[in-house]
PDB file of C-alpha atoms in Angstrom:
ATOM      1  CA  UNK J   1       5.353  -7.696  -5.487  1.00 72.00           C
ATOM      2  CA  UNK J   2       3.768  -8.484  -2.048  1.00 79.00           C
ATOM      3  CA  UNK J   3       4.142  -4.754  -0.959  1.00 83.00           C
ATOM      4  CA  UNK J   4       2.055  -3.386  -3.860  1.00 83.00           C
ATOM      5  CA  UNK J   5      -0.423  -6.123  -3.537  1.00 84.00           C
ATOM      6  CA  UNK J   6      -0.585  -5.402   0.253  1.00 86.00           C
ATOM      7  CA  UNK J   7      -1.278  -1.588  -0.436  1.00 85.00           C
ATOM      8  CA  UNK J   8      -4.397  -2.518  -2.669  1.00 84.00           C
ATOM      9  CA  UNK J   9      -5.758  -5.145  -0.002  1.00 84.00           C
ATOM     10  CA  UNK J  10      -5.564  -2.424   2.801  1.00 86.00           C
ATOM     11  CA  UNK J  11      -7.573  -0.106   0.494  1.00 80.00           C
ATOM     12  CA  UNK J  12      -9.759  -1.916  -1.932  1.00 77.00           C
ATOM     13  CA  UNK J  13      -9.672  -5.397  -0.867  1.00 72.00           C
ATOM     14  CA  UNK J  14      -8.732  -6.878  -4.313  1.00 80.00           C
ATOM     15  CA  UNK J  15      -5.562  -6.175  -6.161  1.00 79.00           C
ATOM     16  CA  UNK J  16      -5.666  -5.441  -9.775  1.00 82.00           C
ATOM     17  CA  UNK J  17      -4.992  -8.441 -12.286  1.00 85.00           C
ATOM     18  CA  UNK J  18      -2.465  -6.234 -14.044  1.00 89.00           C
ATOM     19  CA  UNK J  19       0.569  -4.630 -12.347  1.00 87.00           C
ATOM     20  CA  UNK J  20       0.001  -1.120 -11.621  1.00 88.00           C
ATOM     21  CA  UNK J  21       2.285   1.543 -12.583  1.00 92.00           C
ATOM     22  CA  UNK J  22       4.851   2.869  -9.957  1.00 92.00           C
ATOM     23  CA  UNK J  23       2.889   6.372  -9.790  1.00 93.00           C
ATOM     24  CA  UNK J  24      -0.170   4.362  -8.921  1.00 90.00           C
ATOM     25  CA  UNK J  25       1.482   2.289  -6.283  1.00 89.00           C
ATOM     26  CA  UNK J  26       3.140   5.322  -4.743  1.00 92.00           C
ATOM     27  CA  UNK J  27      -0.238   7.167  -4.656  1.00 92.00           C
ATOM     28  CA  UNK J  28      -1.898   4.278  -3.200  1.00 91.00           C
ATOM     29  CA  UNK J  29       0.679   4.045  -0.517  1.00 92.00           C
ATOM     30  CA  UNK J  30       0.495   7.700   0.241  1.00 95.00           C
ATOM     31  CA  UNK J  31      -3.347   7.415   0.678  1.00 93.00           C
ATOM     32  CA  UNK J  32      -2.751   4.944   3.294  1.00 92.00           C
ATOM     33  CA  UNK J  33      -0.713   7.732   5.049  1.00 95.00           C
ATOM     34  CA  UNK J  34      -3.260  10.284   4.755  1.00 95.00           C
ATOM     35  CA  UNK J  35      -2.853  11.732   1.065  1.00 96.00           C
ATOM     36  CA  UNK J  36      -6.327  12.558  -0.212  1.00 95.00           C
ATOM     37  CA  UNK J  37      -5.377  12.298  -4.020  1.00 92.00           C
ATOM     38  CA  UNK J  38      -7.689  15.223  -5.065  1.00 94.00           C
ATOM     39  CA  UNK J  39      -7.471  16.645  -8.556  1.00 93.00           C
ATOM     40  CA  UNK J  40      -5.451  19.581  -7.584  1.00 95.00           C
ATOM     41  CA  UNK J  41      -3.348  18.260  -4.751  1.00 93.00           C
ATOM     42  CA  UNK J  42      -0.272  17.373  -6.783  1.00 94.00           C
ATOM     43  CA  UNK J  43       1.971  14.627  -5.662  1.00 95.00           C
ATOM     44  CA  UNK J  44       2.431  13.161  -2.215  1.00 96.00           C
ATOM     45  CA  UNK J  45       5.168  14.273   0.249  1.00 97.00           C
ATOM     46  CA  UNK J  46       7.556  12.394   2.202  1.00 97.00           C
ATOM     47  CA  UNK J  47       5.556  12.187   5.542  1.00 97.00           C
ATOM     48  CA  UNK J  48       2.341  10.713   3.723  1.00 97.00           C
ATOM     49  CA  UNK J  49       4.445   8.388   2.020  1.00 97.00           C
ATOM     50  CA  UNK J  50       6.369   7.183   5.045  1.00 97.00           C
ATOM     51  CA  UNK J  51       3.124   6.801   7.062  1.00 97.00           C
ATOM     52  CA  UNK J  52       1.460   4.702   4.235  1.00 95.00           C
ATOM     53  CA  UNK J  53       4.680   2.690   4.002  1.00 94.00           C
ATOM     54  CA  UNK J  54       4.807   1.951   7.538  1.00 96.00           C
ATOM     55  CA  UNK J  55       1.200   0.491   7.299  1.00 94.00           C
ATOM     56  CA  UNK J  56       2.033  -1.567   4.404  1.00 92.00           C
ATOM     57  CA  UNK J  57       5.405  -2.862   5.965  1.00 92.00           C
ATOM     58  CA  UNK J  58       3.190  -4.024   9.082  1.00 93.00           C
ATOM     59  CA  UNK J  59       0.825  -5.758   7.015  1.00 90.00           C
ATOM     60  CA  UNK J  60       3.509  -7.528   5.064  1.00 90.00           C
ATOM     61  CA  UNK J  61       5.032  -8.567   8.147  1.00 90.00           C
ATOM     62  CA  UNK J  62       1.789 -10.113   9.501  1.00 89.00           C
ATOM     63  CA  UNK J  63       1.179 -11.877   6.453  1.00 86.00           C
ATOM     64  CA  UNK J  64       4.962 -13.115   6.302  1.00 88.00           C
ATOM     65  CA  UNK J  65       4.509 -14.456   9.910  1.00 90.00           C
ATOM     66  CA  UNK J  66       1.199 -16.158   9.234  1.00 88.00           C
ATOM     67  CA  UNK J  67       2.594 -17.801   6.275  1.00 86.00           C
ATOM     68  CA  UNK J  68       5.593 -18.886   8.380  1.00 90.00           C
ATOM     69  CA  UNK J  69       3.331 -20.430  10.993  1.00 90.00           C
ATOM     70  CA  UNK J  70       1.252 -22.110   8.165  1.00 83.00           C
ATOM     71  CA  UNK J  71      -1.870 -19.987   9.005  1.00 73.00           C
ATOM     72  CA  UNK J  72      -2.287 -19.021   5.398  1.00 66.00           C
TER      73      UNK J  72
END
């Protein structure tokens, strides 16, 4: 659950109250990797998903480290 919330925090600052669909989470992560999500763009590719996931994973590691050190 922390990962999808991190994807929203990186992009929009506040995660939605209701858990988003898997498609919404995937597109949000891909957008962090450079996917533009325009009407005619289709679905994101592996490269943009990987780049977006790398950003999310780094953010999550930082949050977990801060929690472990009682900084949050």
